[in-house]
PDB file of C-alpha atoms in Angstrom:
ATOM      1  CA  MET M   1    -143.115  -7.553 -71.825  1.00  0.00           C
ATOM      2  CA  ALA M   2    -142.677  -7.221 -75.387  1.00  0.00           C
ATOM      3  CA  LYS M   3    -140.919  -3.896 -76.346  1.00  0.00           C
ATOM      4  CA  GLN M   4    -142.451  -1.729 -78.660  1.00  0.00           C
ATOM      5  CA  VAL M   5    -140.498  -0.351 -81.532  1.00  0.00           C
ATOM      6  CA  LYS M   6    -141.074   2.234 -84.052  1.00  0.00           C
ATOM      7  CA  LEU M   7    -140.779   1.398 -87.732  1.00  0.00           C
ATOM      8  CA  LYS M   8    -141.206   4.028 -90.881  1.00  0.00           C
ATOM      9  CA  ALA M   9    -143.269   2.796 -93.579  1.00  0.00           C
ATOM     10  CA  GLU M  10    -144.648   4.176 -96.974  1.00  0.00           C
ATOM     11  CA  GLN M  11    -147.983   3.531 -98.611  1.00  0.00           C
ATOM     12  CA  ARG M  12    -147.409   1.147-101.678  1.00  0.00           C
ATOM     13  CA  THR M  13    -149.533   1.722-105.023  1.00  0.00           C
ATOM     14  CA  ALA M  14    -147.370  -0.879-107.366  1.00  0.00           C
ATOM     15  CA  VAL M  15    -148.379  -4.369-106.685  1.00  0.00           C
ATOM     16  CA  GLY M  16    -147.436  -7.541-108.769  1.00  0.00           C
ATOM     17  CA  ARG M  17    -144.291  -9.662-109.332  1.00  0.00           C
ATOM     18  CA  SER M  18    -142.655  -6.923-111.493  1.00  0.00           C
ATOM     19  CA  ALA M  19    -143.069  -4.121-108.951  1.00  0.00           C
ATOM     20  CA  THR M  20    -142.068  -6.657-106.148  1.00  0.00           C
ATOM     21  CA  ARG M  21    -138.696  -7.380-107.967  1.00  0.00           C
ATOM     22  CA  LYS M  22    -137.999  -3.494-108.516  1.00  0.00           C
ATOM     23  CA  LEU M  23    -139.075  -3.004-104.772  1.00  0.00           C
ATOM     24  CA  LYS M  24    -136.357  -5.646-103.796  1.00  0.00           C
ATOM     25  CA  ALA M  25    -133.690  -4.164-106.115  1.00  0.00           C
ATOM     26  CA  ARG M  26    -134.009  -1.186-104.240  1.00  0.00           C
ATOM     27  CA  GLY M  27    -133.689  -2.624-100.645  1.00  0.00           C
ATOM     28  CA  ILE M  28    -137.453  -2.383-100.182  1.00  0.00           C
ATOM     29  CA  ILE M  29    -139.751  -4.822 -98.742  1.00  0.00           C
ATOM     30  CA  PRO M  30    -143.335  -5.216 -99.542  1.00  0.00           C
ATOM     31  CA  ALA M  31    -145.877  -5.313 -96.580  1.00  0.00           C
ATOM     32  CA  ILE M  32    -149.603  -5.057 -95.365  1.00  0.00           C
ATOM     33  CA  VAL M  33    -151.185  -3.874 -92.467  1.00  0.00           C
ATOM     34  CA  TYR M  34    -154.682  -5.284 -91.633  1.00  0.00           C
ATOM     35  CA  GLY M  35    -157.023  -5.854 -88.890  1.00  0.00           C
ATOM     36  CA  GLY M  36    -158.901  -2.976 -86.506  1.00  0.00           C
ATOM     37  CA  LYS M  37    -161.445  -0.646 -88.233  1.00  0.00           C
ATOM     38  CA  GLU M  38    -159.217   0.285 -91.154  1.00  0.00           C
ATOM     39  CA  LYS M  39    -158.980  -1.506 -94.587  1.00  0.00           C
ATOM     40  CA  PRO M  40    -156.045  -3.655 -95.426  1.00  0.00           C
ATOM     41  CA  GLN M  41    -153.422  -1.061 -96.515  1.00  0.00           C
ATOM     42  CA  PRO M  42    -150.459  -2.157 -98.638  1.00  0.00           C
ATOM     43  CA  LEU M  43    -146.997  -0.724 -97.572  1.00  0.00           C
ATOM     44  CA  GLN M  44    -143.385  -0.692 -98.194  1.00  0.00           C
ATOM     45  CA  VAL M  45    -140.771  -0.758 -95.541  1.00  0.00           C
ATOM     46  CA  SER M  46    -136.771  -0.642 -95.664  1.00  0.00           C
ATOM     47  CA  ALA M  47    -135.135  -3.940 -95.624  1.00  0.00           C
ATOM     48  CA  ARG M  48    -132.306  -2.520 -93.617  1.00  0.00           C
ATOM     49  CA  ASP M  49    -134.962  -1.391 -90.811  1.00  0.00           C
ATOM     50  CA  ILE M  50    -136.441  -4.690 -90.757  1.00  0.00           C
ATOM     51  CA  ASN M  51    -133.322  -6.521 -90.441  1.00  0.00           C
ATOM     52  CA  ALA M  52    -132.322  -4.217 -87.550  1.00  0.00           C
ATOM     53  CA  MET M  53    -135.941  -4.584 -85.751  1.00  0.00           C
ATOM     54  CA  LEU M  54    -135.539  -8.419 -86.171  1.00  0.00           C
ATOM     55  CA  SER M  55    -131.935  -8.471 -84.917  1.00  0.00           C
ATOM     56  CA  HIS M  56    -133.061  -6.958 -81.612  1.00  0.00           C
ATOM     57  CA  ALA M  57    -136.184  -8.550 -81.025  1.00  0.00           C
ATOM     58  CA  ALA M  58    -136.327 -10.483 -77.832  1.00  0.00           C
ATOM     59  CA  GLY M  59    -139.015 -12.811 -79.007  1.00  0.00           C
ATOM     60  CA  GLU M  60    -141.220 -13.903 -81.639  1.00  0.00           C
ATOM     61  CA  ASN M  61    -143.941 -11.330 -80.725  1.00  0.00           C
ATOM     62  CA  ILE M  62    -142.972  -8.097 -82.093  1.00  0.00           C
ATOM     63  CA  LEU M  63    -144.967  -4.803 -81.188  1.00  0.00           C
ATOM     64  CA  VAL M  64    -144.627  -2.316 -83.907  1.00  0.00           C
ATOM     65  CA  GLU M  65    -145.600   1.392 -83.891  1.00  0.00           C
ATOM     66  CA  LEU M  66    -145.751   2.117 -87.779  1.00  0.00           C
ATOM     67  CA  GLU M  67    -145.177   5.429 -88.813  1.00  0.00           C
ATOM     68  CA  ILE M  68    -146.792   5.367 -92.044  1.00  0.00           C
ATOM     69  CA  ALA M  69    -145.664   8.611 -94.335  1.00  0.00           C
ATOM     70  CA  GLY M  70    -148.420  10.876 -95.224  1.00  0.00           C
ATOM     71  CA  GLU M  71    -150.566   9.930 -92.123  1.00  0.00           C
ATOM     72  CA  LYS M  72    -151.058  12.237 -89.159  1.00  0.00           C
ATOM     73  CA  SER M  73    -151.396   9.248 -86.503  1.00  0.00           C
ATOM     74  CA  ASN M  74    -149.265   6.063 -86.163  1.00  0.00           C
ATOM     75  CA  ARG M  75    -150.440   2.769 -86.117  1.00  0.00           C
ATOM     76  CA  THR M  76    -150.020   0.032 -83.325  1.00  0.00           C
ATOM     77  CA  ALA M  77    -149.470  -3.476 -85.061  1.00  0.00           C
ATOM     78  CA  LEU M  78    -147.946  -6.818 -84.086  1.00  0.00           C
ATOM     79  CA  VAL M  79    -145.575  -8.665 -86.799  1.00  0.00           C
ATOM     80  CA  GLN M  80    -148.146 -11.522 -87.787  1.00  0.00           C
ATOM     81  CA  GLU M  81    -146.038 -13.120 -90.620  1.00  0.00           C
ATOM     82  CA  ILE M  82    -142.839 -12.831 -92.190  1.00  0.00           C
ATOM     83  CA  GLN M  83    -142.236 -14.612 -95.389  1.00  0.00           C
ATOM     84  CA  HIS M  84    -138.731 -16.029 -96.361  1.00  0.00           C
ATOM     85  CA  SER M  85    -137.278 -16.906 -99.449  1.00  0.00           C
ATOM     86  CA  PRO M  86    -136.688 -20.875 -99.658  1.00  0.00           C
ATOM     87  CA  VAL M  87    -133.396 -20.045-101.387  1.00  0.00           C
ATOM     88  CA  GLY M  88    -131.080 -17.599 -99.184  1.00  0.00           C
ATOM     89  CA  GLY M  89    -133.794 -16.972 -96.646  1.00  0.00           C
ATOM     90  CA  ASP M  90    -134.321 -13.357 -97.759  1.00  0.00           C
ATOM     91  CA  ILE M  91    -137.501 -11.632 -96.539  1.00  0.00           C
ATOM     92  CA  LEU M  92    -140.020 -11.446 -99.282  1.00  0.00           C
ATOM     93  CA  HIS M  93    -143.141  -9.956 -97.510  1.00  0.00           C
ATOM     94  CA  ILE M  94    -144.270  -9.043 -94.091  1.00  0.00           C
ATOM     95  CA  ASP M  95    -147.919  -9.054 -92.550  1.00  0.00           C
ATOM     96  CA  PHE M  96    -148.742  -6.698 -89.644  1.00  0.00           C
ATOM     97  CA  HIS M  97    -152.013  -6.972 -87.459  1.00  0.00           C
ATOM     98  CA  ALA M  98    -153.284  -3.763 -86.341  1.00  0.00           C
ATOM     99  CA  VAL M  99    -154.125  -3.834 -82.639  1.00  0.00           C
ATOM    100  CA  SER M 100    -155.732  -1.304 -80.256  1.00  0.00           C
ATOM    101  CA  MET M 101    -153.843  -0.791 -76.979  1.00  0.00           C
ATOM    102  CA  ASP M 102    -157.143  -1.015 -74.929  1.00  0.00           C
ATOM    103  CA  GLU M 103    -158.336  -4.357 -76.459  1.00  0.00           C
ATOM    104  CA  LYS M 104    -157.091  -7.679 -75.744  1.00  0.00           C
ATOM    105  CA  ILE M 105    -155.035  -9.979 -78.062  1.00  0.00           C
ATOM    106  CA  GLN M 106    -154.322 -13.500 -78.197  1.00  0.00           C
ATOM    107  CA  ALA M 107    -150.846 -14.850 -79.000  1.00  0.00           C
ATOM    108  CA  GLU M 108    -148.481 -17.890 -78.516  1.00  0.00           C
ATOM    109  CA  VAL M 109    -145.475 -17.195 -76.121  1.00  0.00           C
ATOM    110  CA  PRO M 110    -142.284 -19.571 -76.134  1.00  0.00           C
ATOM    111  CA  LEU M 111    -142.211 -21.564 -72.713  1.00  0.00           C
ATOM    112  CA  GLU M 112    -138.508 -21.780 -71.314  1.00  0.00           C
ATOM    113  CA  PRO M 113    -137.379 -24.028 -68.458  1.00  0.00           C
ATOM    114  CA  THR M 114    -134.966 -22.767 -65.947  1.00  0.00           C
ATOM    115  CA  GLY M 115    -132.731 -24.505 -63.553  1.00  0.00           C
ATOM    116  CA  ILE M 116    -131.896 -28.120 -63.459  1.00  0.00           C
ATOM    117  CA  ALA M 117    -134.493 -30.586 -62.202  1.00  0.00           C
ATOM    118  CA  ASN M 118    -133.718 -32.470 -59.237  1.00  0.00           C
ATOM    119  CA  GLY M 119    -134.741 -35.724 -60.654  1.00  0.00           C
ATOM    120  CA  VAL M 120    -132.280 -35.316 -63.691  1.00  0.00           C
ATOM    121  CA  LYS M 121    -129.536 -33.828 -61.524  1.00  0.00           C
ATOM    122  CA  ASN M 122    -129.149 -36.416 -58.952  1.00  0.00           C
ATOM    123  CA  PHE M 123    -131.223 -39.414 -60.269  1.00  0.00           C
ATOM    124  CA  GLY M 124    -130.359 -39.587 -63.914  1.00  0.00           C
ATOM    125  CA  GLY M 125    -134.036 -38.561 -65.104  1.00  0.00           C
ATOM    126  CA  LEU M 126    -134.759 -37.090 -68.327  1.00  0.00           C
ATOM    127  CA  LEU M 127    -136.748 -33.568 -68.608  1.00  0.00           C
ATOM    128  CA  GLU M 128    -139.523 -33.689 -71.121  1.00  0.00           C
ATOM    129  CA  GLN M 129    -141.133 -30.719 -72.203  1.00  0.00           C
ATOM    130  CA  SER M 130    -144.569 -31.031 -73.650  1.00  0.00           C
ATOM    131  CA  LEU M 131    -145.478 -27.531 -74.448  1.00  0.00           C
ATOM    132  CA  ARG M 132    -142.997 -25.442 -76.469  1.00  0.00           C
ATOM    133  CA  SER M 133    -145.307 -22.416 -76.399  1.00  0.00           C
ATOM    134  CA  LEU M 134    -148.272 -20.936 -74.413  1.00  0.00           C
ATOM    135  CA  PRO M 135    -151.338 -19.510 -76.127  1.00  0.00           C
ATOM    136  CA  ILE M 136    -152.434 -16.388 -73.991  1.00  0.00           C
ATOM    137  CA  GLU M 137    -154.457 -13.442 -73.751  1.00  0.00           C
ATOM    138  CA  CYS M 138    -153.625 -10.025 -72.756  1.00  0.00           C
ATOM    139  CA  LEU M 139    -153.474  -6.417 -73.455  1.00  0.00           C
ATOM    140  CA  PRO M 140    -150.646  -5.130 -76.188  1.00  0.00           C
ATOM    141  CA  ARG M 141    -148.839  -3.514 -73.336  1.00  0.00           C
ATOM    142  CA  ASP M 142    -148.720  -6.788 -71.306  1.00  0.00           C
ATOM    143  CA  LEU M 143    -147.491  -9.310 -74.033  1.00  0.00           C
ATOM    144  CA  PRO M 144    -144.382 -11.138 -72.748  1.00  0.00           C
ATOM    145  CA  ASP M 145    -141.288 -11.797 -74.541  1.00  0.00           C
ATOM    146  CA  ARG M 146    -141.401 -15.465 -73.091  1.00  0.00           C
ATOM    147  CA  ILE M 147    -142.648 -17.322 -70.004  1.00  0.00           C
ATOM    148  CA  THR M 148    -140.175 -18.904 -67.734  1.00  0.00           C
ATOM    149  CA  VAL M 149    -140.788 -21.964 -65.671  1.00  0.00           C
ATOM    150  CA  ASP M 150    -138.598 -22.988 -62.786  1.00  0.00           C
ATOM    151  CA  VAL M 151    -138.132 -27.043 -63.062  1.00  0.00           C
ATOM    152  CA  SER M 152    -135.477 -27.256 -60.355  1.00  0.00           C
ATOM    153  CA  ASN M 153    -137.712 -28.750 -57.816  1.00  0.00           C
ATOM    154  CA  LEU M 154    -139.214 -31.727 -60.149  1.00  0.00           C
ATOM    155  CA  ASP M 155    -138.359 -35.113 -58.909  1.00  0.00           C
ATOM    156  CA  ILE M 156    -138.563 -38.336 -61.000  1.00  0.00           C
ATOM    157  CA  GLY M 157    -142.286 -38.663 -61.900  1.00  0.00           C
ATOM    158  CA  ASP M 158    -143.184 -35.056 -60.952  1.00  0.00           C
ATOM    159  CA  SER M 159    -145.061 -32.730 -63.524  1.00  0.00           C
ATOM    160  CA  ILE M 160    -145.740 -29.090 -64.039  1.00  0.00           C
ATOM    161  CA  HIS M 161    -149.161 -28.251 -65.418  1.00  0.00           C
ATOM    162  CA  VAL M 162    -150.346 -25.220 -67.194  1.00  0.00           C
ATOM    163  CA  ARG M 163    -152.371 -24.175 -63.853  1.00  0.00           C
ATOM    164  CA  ASP M 164    -149.249 -24.633 -62.039  1.00  0.00           C
ATOM    165  CA  ILE M 165    -147.462 -21.811 -64.274  1.00  0.00           C
ATOM    166  CA  GLN M 166    -146.879 -18.205 -62.608  1.00  0.00           C
ATOM    167  CA  LEU M 167    -148.091 -15.848 -65.503  1.00  0.00           C
ATOM    168  CA  PRO M 168    -147.199 -12.211 -65.446  1.00  0.00           C
ATOM    169  CA  ASN M 169    -149.939  -9.969 -64.454  1.00  0.00           C
ATOM    170  CA  GLY M 170    -152.658  -9.289 -66.966  1.00  0.00           C
ATOM    171  CA  VAL M 171    -151.897 -12.244 -68.734  1.00  0.00           C
ATOM    172  CA  ALA M 172    -154.264 -15.341 -69.042  1.00  0.00           C
ATOM    173  CA  ALA M 173    -153.591 -19.015 -70.444  1.00  0.00           C
ATOM    174  CA  LYS M 174    -155.806 -19.962 -73.399  1.00  0.00           C
ATOM    175  CA  VAL M 175    -155.786 -23.653 -72.968  1.00  0.00           C
ATOM    176  CA  GLN M 176    -156.914 -26.424 -70.700  1.00  0.00           C
ATOM    177  CA  PRO M 177    -155.306 -25.781 -67.217  1.00  0.00           C
ATOM    178  CA  ASP M 178    -154.551 -29.603 -66.751  1.00  0.00           C
ATOM    179  CA  LEU M 179    -152.327 -29.896 -69.822  1.00  0.00           C
ATOM    180  CA  THR M 180    -148.689 -30.883 -69.019  1.00  0.00           C
ATOM    181  CA  ALA M 181    -146.008 -28.501 -69.711  1.00  0.00           C
ATOM    182  CA  PHE M 182    -142.824 -30.191 -68.144  1.00  0.00           C
ATOM    183  CA  SER M 183    -142.363 -33.573 -66.492  1.00  0.00           C
ATOM    184  CA  VAL M 184    -139.437 -35.807 -65.304  1.00  0.00           C
ATOM    185  CA  LEU M 185    -139.371 -39.254 -66.816  1.00  0.00           C
ATOM    186  CA  ALA M 186    -137.324 -42.091 -64.925  1.00  0.00           C
ATOM    187  CA  PRO M 187    -133.863 -43.183 -66.638  1.00  0.00           C
ATOM    188  CA  ALA M 188    -134.170 -45.759 -69.386  1.00  0.00           C
ATOM    189  CA  VAL M 189    -132.821 -49.371 -68.412  1.00  0.00           C
ATOM    190  CA  GLU M 190    -131.366 -51.441 -70.787  1.00  0.00           C
ATOM    191  CA  GLU M 191    -132.349 -55.212 -70.667  1.00  0.00           C
ATOM    192  CA  GLU M 192    -129.852 -58.002 -71.298  1.00  0.00           C
ATOM    193  CA  PRO M 193    -130.510 -59.779 -74.421  1.00  0.00           C
ATOM    194  CA  VAL M 194    -132.029 -63.343 -73.823  1.00  0.00           C
ATOM    195  CA  PRO M 195    -130.283 -66.144 -75.659  1.00  0.00           C
ATOM    196  CA  VAL M 196    -132.664 -67.558 -78.280  1.00  0.00           C
ATOM    197  CA  VAL M 197    -132.780 -71.601 -78.858  1.00  0.00           C
ATOM    198  CA  ALA M 198    -133.266 -72.448 -82.309  1.00  0.00           C
ATOM    199  CA  GLU M 199    -136.567 -74.734 -82.877  1.00  0.00           C
ATOM    200  CA  GLY M 200    -135.894 -78.439 -82.964  1.00  0.00           C
ATOM    201  CA  ALA M 201    -132.457 -78.169 -81.122  1.00  0.00           C
ATOM    202  CA  ALA M 202    -131.883 -81.037 -78.635  1.00  0.00           C
ATOM    203  CA  ALA M 203    -132.633 -80.050 -74.994  1.00  0.00           C
ATOM    204  CA  GLY M 204    -129.332 -82.119 -73.754  1.00  0.00           C
ATOM    205  CA  PRO M 205    -125.732 -81.715 -74.236  1.00  0.00           C
ATOM    206  CA  GLU M 206    -124.649 -83.088 -77.570  1.00  0.00           C
ATOM    207  CA  VAL M 207    -122.332 -86.144 -77.255  1.00  0.00           C
ATOM    208  CA  ILE M 208    -119.446 -86.523 -79.564  1.00  0.00           C
ATOM    209  CA  THR M 209    -117.607 -89.906 -79.716  1.00  0.00           C
ATOM    210  CA  GLU M 210    -114.101 -89.707 -80.622  1.00  0.00           C
ATOM    211  CA  LYS M 211    -113.132 -91.202 -84.026  1.00  0.00           C
ATOM    212  CA  LYS M 212    -110.510 -93.722 -84.351  1.00  0.00           C
ATOM    213  CA  PRO M 213    -107.622 -93.357 -86.920  1.00  0.00           C
ATOM    214  CA  GLU M 214    -108.124 -95.488 -90.104  1.00  0.00           C
ATOM    215  CA  GLY M 215    -105.405 -97.869 -88.874  1.00  0.00           C
ATOM    216  CA  GLU M 216    -106.807 -98.874 -85.531  1.00  0.00           C
ATOM    217  CA  ALA M 217    -110.338 -99.392 -87.331  1.00  0.00           C
ATOM    218  CA  ALA M 218    -108.864-101.910 -89.774  1.00  0.00           C
ATOM    219  CA  ALA M 219    -106.785-103.788 -86.951  1.00  0.00           C
ATOM    220  CA  ALA M 220    -110.090-103.858 -84.723  1.00  0.00           C
ATOM    221  CA  ALA M 221    -111.950-105.334 -87.782  1.00  0.00           C
ATOM    222  CA  ALA M 222    -109.329-108.138 -88.432  1.00  0.00           C
ATOM    223  CA  THR M 223    -109.278-108.991 -84.816  1.00  0.00           C
ATOM    224  CA  ALA M 224    -112.979-109.554 -84.921  1.00  0.00           C
ATOM    225  CA  ALA M 225    -112.810-111.666 -88.156  1.00  0.00           C
ATOM    226  CA  GLN M 226    -110.171-114.004 -86.372  1.00  0.00           C
ATOM    227  CA  ALA M 227    -112.433-114.422 -83.339  1.00  0.00           C
ATOM    228  CA  LYS M 228    -115.067-115.798 -85.622  1.00  0.00           C
ATOM    229  CA  ALA M 229    -112.927-118.133 -87.478  1.00  0.00           C
ATOM    230  CA  SER M 230    -111.003-119.718 -84.585  1.00  0.00           C
ATOM    231  CA  PRO M 231    -113.759-122.246 -83.159  1.00  0.00           C
ATOM    232  CA  ALA M 232    -114.374-123.416 -86.789  1.00  0.00           C
ATOM    233  CA  LYS M 233    -110.653-124.304 -87.292  1.00  0.00           C
ATOM    234  CA  GLU M 234    -110.777-126.125 -83.962  1.00  0.00           C
ATOM    235  CA  LYS M 235    -113.613-128.247 -85.041  1.00  0.00           C
ATOM    236  CA  GLU M 236    -111.732-129.385 -88.184  1.00  0.00           C
ATOM    237  CA  GLN M 237    -108.986-130.255 -86.382  1.00  0.00           C
ATOM    238  CA  LYS M 238    -110.847-132.812 -84.146  1.00  0.00           C
ATOM    239  CA  LYS M 239    -112.151-134.371 -87.059  1.00  0.00           C
TER     240      LYS M 239
END
């Protein structure tokens, strides 16, 4: 389940870019908490405390108990959004969403496969994950860090749907039960290329005649000429 962490915060009165730059120079991050029956409240928190909280977080959903200076009671909230600088990745702003411990909340929890599918291990198949996260509904205290799914029994062609996933107690899926979460595909088969015959090419084998040397060609021509002339000479001699 999501671990609830305590985080100290102070009310923030200064707003605007100039005030934000001054806070950043002091190692302070602007924030806001909204939701519930209270009005949105601007806050400021220590960058060191935020970084420590994120480094120990087990998942994307972080349940926070805000200790706001000057207030008698703490406020329970989820880290709704963290804005980062596009250059350097520094945290620029944090949104907290206030929740009640006795009211259900909705969140998206990462889905993680465990084990090696039989169709992958023994038959060379491919495991395909169609759902990376699962929308759920539960009480804040039941919010899981992640949901693990055992895929070791999957053969080629088998699938695991949302309805097949074992959810923790108190957690309900908020998507269609017949959606596919994991499946094992057959290995891809490479087809051998088929030779392409150019259009207009001869269907039969090409016959190449041997070319005679120039000397042999000339001698053959002379012999043929002599054969034609011989009958004429014999006729003149008889006269």
